[in-house]
Coordinates of C-alpha atoms and ligand atoms in Angstrom, one line a residue:
Chain A
M1047 CA 65.1 4.3 7.9
T1048 CA 61.6 4.6 6.7
H1049 CA 60.6 4.5 3.1
A1050 CA 57.7 6.0 1.1
Q1051 CA 54.8 3.7 0.9
G1052 CA 54.5 1.5 -2.2
T1053 CA 58.3 1.6 -2.9
L1054 CA 60.2 -1.6 -3.3
A1055 CA 62.3 -0.5 -0.3
S1056 CA 59.2 -0.3 1.9
Y1057 CA 58.1 -3.8 1.0
R1058 CA 61.7 -5.0 1.4
A1059 CA 61.9 -3.4 4.9
E1060 CA 58.7 -5.2 5.9
A1061 CA 60.0 -8.5 4.5
E1062 CA 63.2 -8.2 6.5
E1063 CA 61.4 -7.1 9.6
R1064 CA 59.1 -10.1 9.5
G1065 CA 61.8 -12.4 8.3
V1066 CA 59.7 -13.5 5.3
A1067 CA 60.1 -13.5 1.6
L1068 CA 58.9 -10.6 -0.5
S1069 CA 56.1 -12.8 -2.0
R1070 CA 54.6 -13.2 1.5
V1071 CA 54.5 -9.4 1.9
F1072 CA 52.8 -9.0 -1.4
L1073 CA 50.4 -11.9 -0.8
D1074 CA 49.3 -10.6 2.6
G1075 CA 48.9 -7.1 1.1
E1076 CA 46.7 -8.4 -1.6
A1077 CA 44.6 -10.4 0.9
R1078 CA 44.1 -7.3 3.0
Q1079 CA 43.1 -5.2 0.0
S1080 CA 40.8 -7.7 -1.6
G1081 CA 39.3 -9.3 1.5
K1082 CA 40.1 -12.7 0.1
R1083 CA 42.0 -15.5 1.9
P1084 CA 45.6 -16.1 0.8
E1085 CA 44.7 -19.7 -0.2
V1086 CA 42.1 -18.4 -2.5
L1087 CA 44.5 -15.9 -4.1
E1088 CA 47.1 -18.6 -4.5
A1089 CA 44.6 -20.8 -6.3
L1090 CA 43.7 -17.8 -8.6
M1091 CA 47.4 -17.4 -9.4
L1092 CA 47.7 -21.0 -10.3
D1093 CA 44.8 -20.7 -12.7
R1094 CA 46.6 -17.8 -14.4
M1095 CA 49.8 -19.8 -14.6
N1096 CA 47.9 -22.6 -16.3
V1097 CA 46.6 -20.2 -19.0
M1098 CA 50.2 -19.1 -19.5
R1099 CA 51.3 -22.7 -19.8
Q1100 CA 48.7 -23.4 -22.5
A1101 CA 49.9 -20.4 -24.4
V1102 CA 53.6 -21.6 -24.2
A1103 CA 52.6 -25.0 -25.5
R1104 CA 50.3 -23.7 -28.2
G1105 CA 52.8 -21.6 -30.1
L1106 CA 55.4 -24.3 -30.0
A1107 CA 53.1 -27.0 -31.2
K1108 CA 51.6 -25.2 -34.1
P1109 CA 53.1 -22.4 -36.1
Q1110 CA 51.2 -19.1 -35.4
H1111 CA 50.3 -16.9 -38.3
S1112 CA 48.8 -13.5 -37.7
R1113 CA 46.2 -11.7 -39.9
S1114 CA 48.7 -9.1 -40.9
G1115 CA 51.2 -11.8 -42.2
L1116 CA 54.0 -10.4 -40.0
I1117 CA 54.0 -13.3 -37.6
R1118 CA 54.9 -16.5 -39.3
G1119 CA 55.4 -19.4 -36.9
D1120 CA 58.8 -18.4 -35.5
A1121 CA 58.3 -20.0 -32.1
A1122 CA 57.6 -23.4 -33.8
R1123 CA 60.6 -22.8 -36.1
M1124 CA 62.8 -22.2 -33.0
D1125 CA 61.5 -25.4 -31.4
R1126 CA 62.4 -27.5 -34.4
W1127 CA 65.9 -25.9 -34.4
I1128 CA 66.4 -26.9 -30.8
E1129 CA 65.1 -30.4 -31.5
G1130 CA 67.7 -30.6 -34.3
G1131 CA 70.5 -29.8 -31.9
G1132 CA 71.2 -26.3 -33.2
S1133 CA 71.0 -24.5 -29.9
L1134 CA 73.9 -22.1 -29.2
L1135 CA 74.2 -22.3 -25.4
G1136 CA 72.3 -25.5 -24.9
P1137 CA 68.6 -26.3 -25.0
A1138 CA 67.7 -24.6 -21.7
F1139 CA 68.7 -21.2 -23.0
S1140 CA 67.0 -21.7 -26.4
R1141 CA 63.8 -23.1 -24.8
L1142 CA 63.6 -19.9 -22.8
V1143 CA 63.7 -17.9 -26.0
A1144 CA 61.2 -20.2 -27.8
A1145 CA 58.7 -19.9 -24.9
A1146 CA 58.8 -16.1 -24.9
L1147 CA 58.3 -16.1 -28.7
S1148 CA 55.5 -18.6 -28.4
V1149 CA 53.3 -16.7 -25.9
A1150 CA 53.9 -13.4 -27.7
E1151 CA 52.9 -15.0 -31.0
V1152 CA 49.8 -16.6 -29.5
N1153 CA 48.8 -13.1 -28.3
A1154 CA 49.4 -11.5 -31.7
C1155 CA 47.2 -14.2 -33.3
M1156 CA 44.2 -13.6 -30.9
G1157 CA 44.9 -16.6 -28.7
R1158 CA 44.3 -16.7 -24.9
I1159 CA 47.0 -15.2 -22.8
V1160 CA 47.5 -13.5 -19.4
A1161 CA 48.5 -9.8 -19.8
S1162 CA 51.5 -9.5 -17.5
P1163 CA 51.8 -6.7 -17.1
T1164 CA 50.4 -6.0 -20.6
A1165 CA 49.4 -8.1 -23.5
G1166 CA 52.3 -6.9 -25.6
A1167 CA 54.8 -8.1 -22.9
C1168 CA 52.9 -11.3 -22.1
G1169 CA 55.8 -13.7 -23.1
V1170 CA 58.4 -12.6 -20.7
L1171 CA 57.2 -13.9 -17.3
P1172 CA 56.0 -17.3 -18.4
A1173 CA 59.2 -17.9 -20.4
A1174 CA 61.6 -16.9 -17.7
L1175 CA 59.8 -18.4 -14.7
F1176 CA 58.6 -21.7 -16.2
R1177 CA 61.9 -22.4 -18.0
V1178 CA 64.1 -21.8 -15.0
A1179 CA 61.7 -23.6 -12.7
E1180 CA 61.8 -26.6 -15.0
E1181 CA 65.6 -26.5 -15.3
K1182 CA 66.0 -26.3 -11.5
G1183 CA 63.1 -28.6 -10.6
C1184 CA 60.9 -26.1 -8.7
G1185 CA 57.3 -27.0 -8.0
D1186 CA 54.1 -25.1 -8.5
E1187 CA 54.0 -23.9 -5.0
A1188 CA 57.3 -22.0 -5.3
L1189 CA 56.3 -20.8 -8.8
V1190 CA 53.0 -19.3 -7.4
R1191 CA 55.1 -17.4 -4.8
A1192 CA 57.4 -16.2 -7.5
F1193 CA 54.5 -14.8 -9.5
F1194 CA 53.3 -12.9 -6.5
T1195 CA 56.8 -11.4 -6.3
A1196 CA 56.6 -10.5 -10.0
G1197 CA 53.1 -8.9 -9.5
G1198 CA 54.3 -6.9 -6.5
I1199 CA 57.2 -5.5 -8.4
G1200 CA 54.8 -4.6 -11.2
L1201 CA 52.6 -2.7 -8.7
V1202 CA 55.7 -0.7 -7.6
I1203 CA 56.6 0.1 -11.2
E1204 CA 53.0 1.1 -11.9
K1205 CA 53.0 3.4 -8.9
L1206 CA 56.4 5.0 -9.4
A1207 CA 56.6 5.1 -13.2
S1208 CA 54.4 3.4 -15.8
L1209 CA 53.6 0.0 -17.4
S1210 CA 52.3 1.2 -20.7
G1211 CA 54.2 1.5 -24.0
A1212 CA 52.0 4.5 -24.9
E1213 CA 53.2 6.4 -21.8
G1214 CA 56.8 5.2 -21.3
G1215 CA 57.9 3.3 -24.4
C1216 CA 58.8 -0.4 -24.5
Q1217 CA 61.1 0.0 -21.5
A1218 CA 57.8 0.4 -19.5
E1219 CA 56.3 -2.6 -21.1
V1220 CA 58.7 -5.4 -22.0
G1221 CA 61.2 -3.7 -19.7
S1222 CA 58.9 -3.8 -16.7
A1223 CA 58.0 -7.4 -17.5
S1224 CA 61.8 -8.2 -17.6
A1225 CA 62.4 -6.5 -14.2
M1226 CA 59.4 -8.3 -12.7
A1227 CA 60.7 -11.6 -14.0
A1228 CA 64.3 -10.9 -12.8
G1229 CA 63.1 -10.2 -9.3
A1230 CA 60.8 -13.2 -9.2
L1231 CA 63.6 -15.5 -10.4
V1232 CA 65.9 -14.3 -7.6
E1233 CA 63.2 -15.3 -5.1
L1234 CA 62.5 -18.5 -6.8
M1235 CA 66.1 -19.4 -6.5
G1236 CA 66.2 -18.6 -2.8
G1237 CA 67.8 -15.1 -3.1
T1238 CA 67.2 -12.4 -0.5
P1239 CA 64.9 -9.4 -0.8
V1240 CA 68.0 -7.2 -1.3
Q1241 CA 69.1 -9.4 -4.2
V1242 CA 65.6 -9.1 -5.7
D1243 CA 66.1 -5.3 -5.5
H1244 CA 69.5 -5.6 -7.3
A1245 CA 68.0 -7.8 -10.1
V1246 CA 65.1 -5.4 -10.7
A1247 CA 67.6 -2.5 -10.9
F1248 CA 69.8 -4.4 -13.3
A1249 CA 67.0 -5.5 -15.6
L1250 CA 65.4 -2.1 -15.9
A1251 CA 68.7 -0.2 -16.3
N1252 CA 69.5 -2.6 -19.2
V1253 CA 66.6 -1.5 -21.3
M1254 CA 66.5 2.2 -20.3
G1255 CA 65.3 4.3 -23.2
L1256 CA 63.7 1.4 -25.2
I1257 CA 61.2 3.0 -27.5
C1258 CA 57.8 1.6 -28.6
D1259 CA 57.5 1.4 -32.4
P1260 CA 55.0 -1.3 -33.4
V1261 CA 55.0 -1.8 -37.2
K1262 CA 51.5 -1.1 -38.5
G1263 CA 50.5 -0.3 -34.9
L1264 CA 50.3 -4.0 -34.2
V1265 CA 51.9 -5.9 -31.3
E1266 CA 53.9 -8.1 -33.7
V1267 CA 57.1 -6.5 -34.9
P1268 CA 59.3 -5.8 -33.0
C1269 CA 57.2 -6.8 -30.0
V1270 CA 57.4 -10.6 -30.2
K1271 CA 61.2 -10.7 -30.4
R1272 CA 61.5 -8.1 -27.7
N1273 CA 59.7 -10.6 -25.4
A1274 CA 62.5 -13.0 -26.1
M1275 CA 65.0 -10.3 -25.2
G1276 CA 63.1 -9.5 -22.0
A1277 CA 63.1 -13.1 -20.9
V1278 CA 66.9 -13.5 -21.6
N1279 CA 67.6 -10.2 -19.8
A1280 CA 65.6 -11.3 -16.8
A1281 CA 67.6 -14.5 -16.5
A1282 CA 70.9 -12.7 -16.9
C1283 CA 70.1 -10.1 -14.3
A1284 CA 68.7 -12.7 -11.8
E1285 CA 71.9 -14.6 -12.2
M1286 CA 74.1 -11.5 -11.6
A1287 CA 72.1 -10.7 -8.4
L1288 CA 72.3 -14.3 -7.2
A1289 CA 76.0 -14.3 -7.8
G1290 CA 76.3 -11.4 -5.3
M1291 CA 76.6 -8.5 -7.8
E1292 CA 75.2 -5.3 -6.5
S1293 CA 73.5 -2.5 -8.4
V1294 CA 74.9 0.9 -7.7
F1295 CA 71.4 2.3 -7.9
A1296 CA 68.4 1.2 -5.8
A1297 CA 65.6 -0.4 -7.8
D1298 CA 63.2 2.4 -6.8
A1299 CA 65.5 5.0 -8.2
V1300 CA 65.9 3.2 -11.4
I1301 CA 62.1 2.7 -11.7
E1302 CA 61.6 6.4 -11.1
T1303 CA 64.2 7.3 -13.7
M1304 CA 62.5 5.0 -16.2
G1305 CA 59.3 7.0 -15.6
K1306 CA 61.2 10.2 -16.2
V1307 CA 62.9 9.0 -19.4
G1308 CA 59.5 7.7 -20.6
R1309 CA 57.9 11.0 -20.3
R1310 CA 60.7 12.6 -22.4
I1311 CA 60.6 10.0 -25.2
P1312 CA 59.1 11.9 -28.2
E1313 CA 55.5 10.8 -28.9
E1314 CA 56.3 9.2 -32.2
Y1315 CA 58.3 6.6 -30.3
R1316 CA 55.5 5.8 -27.8
E1317 CA 53.1 3.3 -29.5
T1318 CA 51.9 5.8 -32.1
A1319 CA 53.6 3.8 -34.9
R1320 CA 55.0 7.1 -36.3
G1321 CA 58.7 6.5 -35.6
G1322 CA 61.4 4.0 -35.2
L1323 CA 61.0 0.6 -36.9
A1324 CA 57.3 1.4 -37.5
V1325 CA 58.1 3.7 -40.4
L1326 CA 60.8 1.6 -42.1
P1327 CA 59.7 0.2 -45.4
L1328 CA 59.3 -3.6 -45.2
S1329 CA 61.8 -5.5 -47.2
G1330 CA 60.7 -7.7 -50.1
C1331 CA 58.5 -7.5 -53.2
E1332 CA 57.0 -4.1 -54.0
S1333 CA 54.0 -5.2 -56.0
C1334 CA 51.7 -5.8 -53.1
G1335 CA 53.1 -3.2 -50.7
Q1336 CA 53.4 -5.7 -47.9
G1337 CA 57.0 -6.5 -48.5
N1338 CA 57.6 -10.3 -48.4
F1339 CA 54.9 -10.6 -45.8
C1340 CA 52.1 -11.2 -48.2
S1341 CA 52.4 -14.9 -47.6
Chain B
M144 CA 45.1 -1.7 -8.6
G145 CA 46.0 -5.1 -7.3
I146 CA 48.4 -8.0 -8.1
F147 CA 45.8 -9.6 -10.4
D148 CA 45.5 -6.4 -12.5
I149 CA 49.3 -6.7 -13.0
I150 CA 49.3 -10.5 -13.6
G151 CA 46.1 -10.3 -15.7
P152 CA 43.6 -10.0 -17.1
V153 CA 43.2 -13.3 -18.8
M154 CA 42.3 -12.3 -22.3
V155 CA 42.4 -13.1 -26.0
G156 CA 45.2 -11.1 -27.7
P157 CA 46.6 -9.0 -29.0
S158 CA 45.8 -5.8 -27.2
S159 CA 44.1 -5.0 -23.9
S160 CA 42.9 -1.7 -25.3
H161 CA 41.9 -2.8 -28.8
T162 CA 40.7 -6.3 -28.0
A163 CA 39.8 -6.8 -24.3
G164 CA 38.5 -3.3 -23.9
A165 CA 36.4 -3.6 -27.2
V166 CA 34.9 -6.9 -26.0
R167 CA 33.8 -5.2 -22.7
I168 CA 32.3 -2.2 -24.6
G169 CA 30.3 -4.6 -26.7
A170 CA 29.2 -6.5 -23.6
F171 CA 28.2 -3.3 -21.8
A172 CA 26.0 -2.3 -24.8
R173 CA 24.4 -5.7 -25.0
K174 CA 23.6 -5.8 -21.3
L175 CA 22.2 -2.3 -21.5
L176 CA 20.0 -3.3 -24.4
G177 CA 18.9 -6.3 -22.4
E178 CA 19.0 -8.9 -25.1
E179 CA 20.9 -9.9 -28.2
P180 CA 20.7 -7.1 -30.8
A181 CA 19.1 -7.8 -34.1
S182 CA 21.1 -5.2 -35.9
A183 CA 24.2 -3.2 -35.1
V184 CA 25.9 -0.3 -36.8
L185 CA 29.4 0.1 -35.4
G186 CA 31.2 3.4 -35.9
L187 CA 34.9 3.2 -35.4
H188 CA 36.7 6.3 -34.3
G189 CA 40.4 7.3 -34.3
S190 CA 42.9 4.4 -33.8
F191 CA 40.0 2.0 -33.5
A192 CA 39.4 2.8 -37.2
A193 CA 43.1 3.1 -38.1
T194 CA 44.6 0.0 -36.5
G195 CA 41.4 -1.8 -35.4
E196 CA 41.4 -4.4 -38.2
G197 CA 44.8 -5.8 -37.4
H198 CA 44.0 -5.9 -33.7
G199 CA 40.7 -7.7 -34.3
T200 CA 38.8 -4.7 -32.8
P201 CA 35.7 -5.3 -35.0
L202 CA 35.7 -9.0 -34.0
A203 CA 36.1 -8.1 -30.3
L204 CA 33.2 -5.6 -30.5
L205 CA 31.0 -8.2 -32.2
A206 CA 32.0 -10.8 -29.6
G207 CA 30.9 -8.5 -26.8
L208 CA 27.6 -7.9 -28.5
L209 CA 27.2 -11.7 -28.8
G210 CA 27.7 -12.1 -25.1
M211 CA 31.3 -13.3 -25.0
D212 CA 33.9 -12.4 -22.3
P213 CA 37.4 -11.0 -23.0
D214 CA 39.0 -14.4 -22.6
D215 CA 36.6 -16.3 -24.9
E216 CA 38.5 -18.3 -27.5
G217 CA 35.5 -17.8 -29.9
I218 CA 36.4 -14.1 -30.3
P219 CA 38.4 -14.7 -33.6
A220 CA 35.3 -16.4 -35.0
A221 CA 32.9 -13.6 -34.0
R222 CA 32.1 -12.5 -37.5
E223 CA 31.0 -16.0 -38.5
I224 CA 29.0 -16.5 -35.3
A225 CA 27.2 -13.2 -35.8
L226 CA 26.3 -14.2 -39.4
E227 CA 25.1 -17.6 -38.2
R228 CA 22.9 -16.0 -35.5
G229 CA 21.4 -13.6 -38.1
L230 CA 22.9 -10.4 -36.5
D231 CA 22.7 -7.7 -39.2
F232 CA 25.9 -5.7 -38.7
R233 CA 27.8 -3.0 -40.5
F234 CA 31.0 -1.1 -39.7
E235 CA 31.8 2.4 -40.6
D236 CA 34.5 5.0 -39.9
V237 CA 33.2 7.9 -37.9
D238 CA 34.6 11.1 -36.3
L239 CA 33.2 11.4 -32.8
G240 CA 35.1 14.6 -32.2
D241 CA 37.5 15.3 -29.3
V242 CA 37.3 12.0 -27.6
H243 CA 39.8 9.2 -26.7
P244 CA 41.5 7.8 -29.8
N245 CA 40.1 4.3 -29.0
S246 CA 36.4 5.0 -29.3
V247 CA 33.4 3.5 -30.9
R248 CA 29.7 4.4 -31.3
L249 CA 27.3 1.4 -31.3
Q250 CA 23.8 1.9 -32.8
L251 CA 21.8 -1.2 -31.8
A252 CA 18.2 -2.3 -32.4
S253 CA 16.3 -5.4 -31.2
G254 CA 12.5 -6.0 -31.3
G255 CA 11.0 -2.6 -30.4
T256 CA 14.0 -1.0 -28.8
E257 CA 16.8 1.1 -30.2
L258 CA 19.9 2.2 -28.3
T259 CA 23.0 4.2 -29.1
V260 CA 26.1 3.9 -26.9
S261 CA 29.4 5.6 -27.3
A262 CA 32.4 4.5 -25.3
S263 CA 36.2 4.6 -25.2
S264 CA 38.7 1.9 -24.3
V265 CA 41.1 3.7 -22.0
G266 CA 43.8 1.1 -21.4
G267 CA 44.4 -2.2 -19.7
G268 CA 40.9 -3.3 -20.8
R269 CA 39.2 -0.6 -18.8
I270 CA 36.4 1.3 -20.6
R271 CA 34.6 4.6 -20.2
V272 CA 31.0 4.9 -21.6
F273 CA 30.5 8.5 -22.3
D274 CA 27.2 8.8 -24.2
I275 CA 23.9 6.9 -24.0
D276 CA 21.2 8.0 -26.4
G277 CA 22.6 11.5 -26.6
F278 CA 23.0 11.9 -22.8
Q279 CA 26.5 12.5 -21.5
V280 CA 27.4 9.9 -19.0
D281 CA 30.6 8.7 -17.3
L282 CA 30.5 4.9 -16.6
D283 CA 33.1 2.2 -16.5
G284 CA 31.1 -1.0 -16.0
V285 CA 33.0 -1.8 -12.8
Y286 CA 29.8 -1.3 -10.7
P287 CA 26.3 -2.7 -11.2
T288 CA 24.6 0.2 -12.9
V289 CA 21.0 1.3 -13.1
L290 CA 19.9 3.7 -15.8
L291 CA 16.6 5.5 -15.6
A292 CA 15.0 7.6 -18.3
Y293 CA 12.2 10.0 -17.3
P294 CA 10.8 13.4 -18.0
D295 CA 12.9 15.9 -15.9
R296 CA 11.0 17.0 -12.8
A297 CA 11.6 17.8 -9.1
G298 CA 11.9 14.9 -6.7
A299 CA 12.9 12.2 -9.1
V300 CA 16.3 11.7 -7.5
A301 CA 14.8 11.6 -4.0
M302 CA 12.3 8.9 -5.1
V303 CA 15.0 6.7 -6.5
T304 CA 17.4 7.1 -3.6
T305 CA 14.6 6.4 -1.1
I306 CA 13.9 3.0 -2.8
L307 CA 17.6 2.2 -2.9
S308 CA 18.3 3.1 0.7
N309 CA 15.2 1.3 2.0
A310 CA 16.6 -1.8 0.2
G311 CA 20.0 -1.2 1.9
M312 CA 21.7 -0.6 -1.4
N313 CA 24.8 1.6 -1.1
I314 CA 25.2 4.1 -3.9
A315 CA 28.7 4.6 -5.3
T316 CA 27.9 7.4 -7.7
L317 CA 24.7 9.0 -8.9
K318 CA 24.4 11.5 -11.8
A319 CA 21.4 12.9 -13.5
H320 CA 21.7 14.3 -17.0
R321 CA 19.0 16.1 -19.0
T322 CA 18.5 17.5 -22.4
S323 CA 17.0 20.8 -21.1
R324 CA 15.1 22.0 -18.0
G325 CA 11.9 20.1 -17.9
G326 CA 13.1 18.0 -20.9
Q327 CA 14.1 14.3 -21.0
A328 CA 16.4 13.1 -18.2
L329 CA 18.7 10.2 -17.7
M330 CA 19.8 9.1 -14.2
A331 CA 22.8 6.8 -13.9
V332 CA 23.3 5.1 -10.5
E333 CA 26.4 2.9 -9.8
L334 CA 25.8 0.6 -6.9
D335 CA 28.1 -1.4 -4.6
H336 CA 25.9 -4.5 -4.9
T337 CA 23.6 -6.1 -7.5
P338 CA 20.0 -4.9 -6.9
T339 CA 17.3 -7.6 -6.5
A340 CA 14.6 -8.0 -9.1
G341 CA 12.2 -6.5 -6.5
V342 CA 14.3 -3.3 -6.3
L343 CA 14.4 -2.9 -10.0
N344 CA 10.6 -3.5 -10.2
A345 CA 10.0 -0.9 -7.6
L346 CA 12.0 1.6 -9.6
R347 CA 10.1 0.6 -12.8
H348 CA 6.8 1.4 -11.0
L349 CA 7.8 4.9 -10.0
P350 CA 5.5 7.4 -11.6
H351 CA 6.6 8.9 -14.9
M352 CA 9.5 6.5 -15.2
D353 CA 9.8 5.8 -19.0
Q354 CA 12.5 3.1 -18.8
V355 CA 14.7 1.4 -16.2
R356 CA 17.7 -0.5 -17.5
F357 CA 20.2 -2.5 -15.5
V358 CA 23.8 -3.4 -16.4
P359 CA 25.5 -6.0 -14.2
R360 CA 29.1 -5.6 -13.3
L361 CA 31.4 -6.4 -16.3
G362 CA 33.9 -9.0 -15.6
F363 CA 37.3 -9.6 -17.0
G364 CA 38.3 -13.0 -18.2
G365 CA 39.4 -15.8 -15.9
Ligands
SF4_790 S1 57.1 -2.1 -29.0 FE1 55.4 -1.1 -28.0 S2 53.6 -2.4 -28.5 FE2 55.4 -3.6 -28.9 S3 55.7 -4.7 -27.0 FE3 57.0 -2.9 -26.9 S4 55.7 -1.4 -25.8 FE4 54.3 -3.1 -26.5

């Protein structure tokens, strides 16, 4: 069976034919397209990973406060809660949540991040991949490969649907990041390309229809906490695929459906800040008009 | 589109459109001017005006004018740095008409030169420069770009392309714009490679050439 170029199925077919992981297919494709040697590309990816690592550390170490007052050091708060033994499902789970919050907060506060695939969704991949790698003792080499898998999945989504909240709602932004992370986690844990496909399908199906409704038009609320949701969703979906569960829809079909749903989401729910949570009055004191966020 | 467009760019948050794109617009204008501006009036249009403050768009525009890249951690301090360096700047809300919602008009001056550039941030940190000194252009800063101002006359394009082709420079796009037949003209040439100083000099010495400006390729962070 042949598949349309640029679909996940076409990359998967190539991986299976060559008997290599999806990351190898994506890496080789990138090398061809850019004219750069694979080693150079791997080094570049490692640089980006290190920027992500610094962002994870930064928001945990020091409470981040945004200019709007909507972001008030929740990642650091979560970190203290974990240190105090409060974690619901054990520290590994809570650290995943804290890492996603941290990177997204650093972004909201004008810190240095890697947009992946967008700045609004920048917490999902680092949280999911670094935390699982840490838990499972995976080294940087395996992580670099996983990031290529994530990037390749992003390319497919960009081609078949969209990666932008303005075009497709938050399903296209945090949702895509979550699907990219889910697939990458499967490969990191030694899953097959078919299992990657299932994980991507699960992750995107789970957030189908998610609107984009940034309060005051800023990537702060609900965005930061949606990054935590995206990271947790990625881990859950990777785990389901690795356990042998199969999606009844192929990832490509789910991605295309996400694109279709996105185009039909009314404009007020696509990053215009004219619908959803964006138009709810903020709770709190009324005198300053900023709710209790006047801090 | 490649993998590093998806896992990237490296940038200072919070928004690739409002922050990273704005830095690159400022950087484009600075490079076109050829030096640090002494004064700048920045007209914010549409959502740059409406939600720019919270996204740090004014800071990002200033940072670009000051020569910073989209991943420079100095961007949040751009206002203070600008004041320190004596840049005389002012922001205003403007209506640029039927253009992209994330758009800005920069009126710059330095020494003897003045320059007005209007541009949009079109997503993912990508930009489109659509007006230079009243001439309609369509540039994205991805190519090394040469801009030539001259009185409109027959043969100008041929002279320019001859010099470029003799130097082995491949032209990606070339567009000439003019105010009216026989009026002022502006030629924008996007090249695959950075021209040498010799090539730029040869262009400057063409007859009737009023001004030749060069903008190197705009990078992303990291
Ligand atoms: S709600 Fe909108 S702005 Fe916020 S992360 Fe989602 S897509 Fe981005």
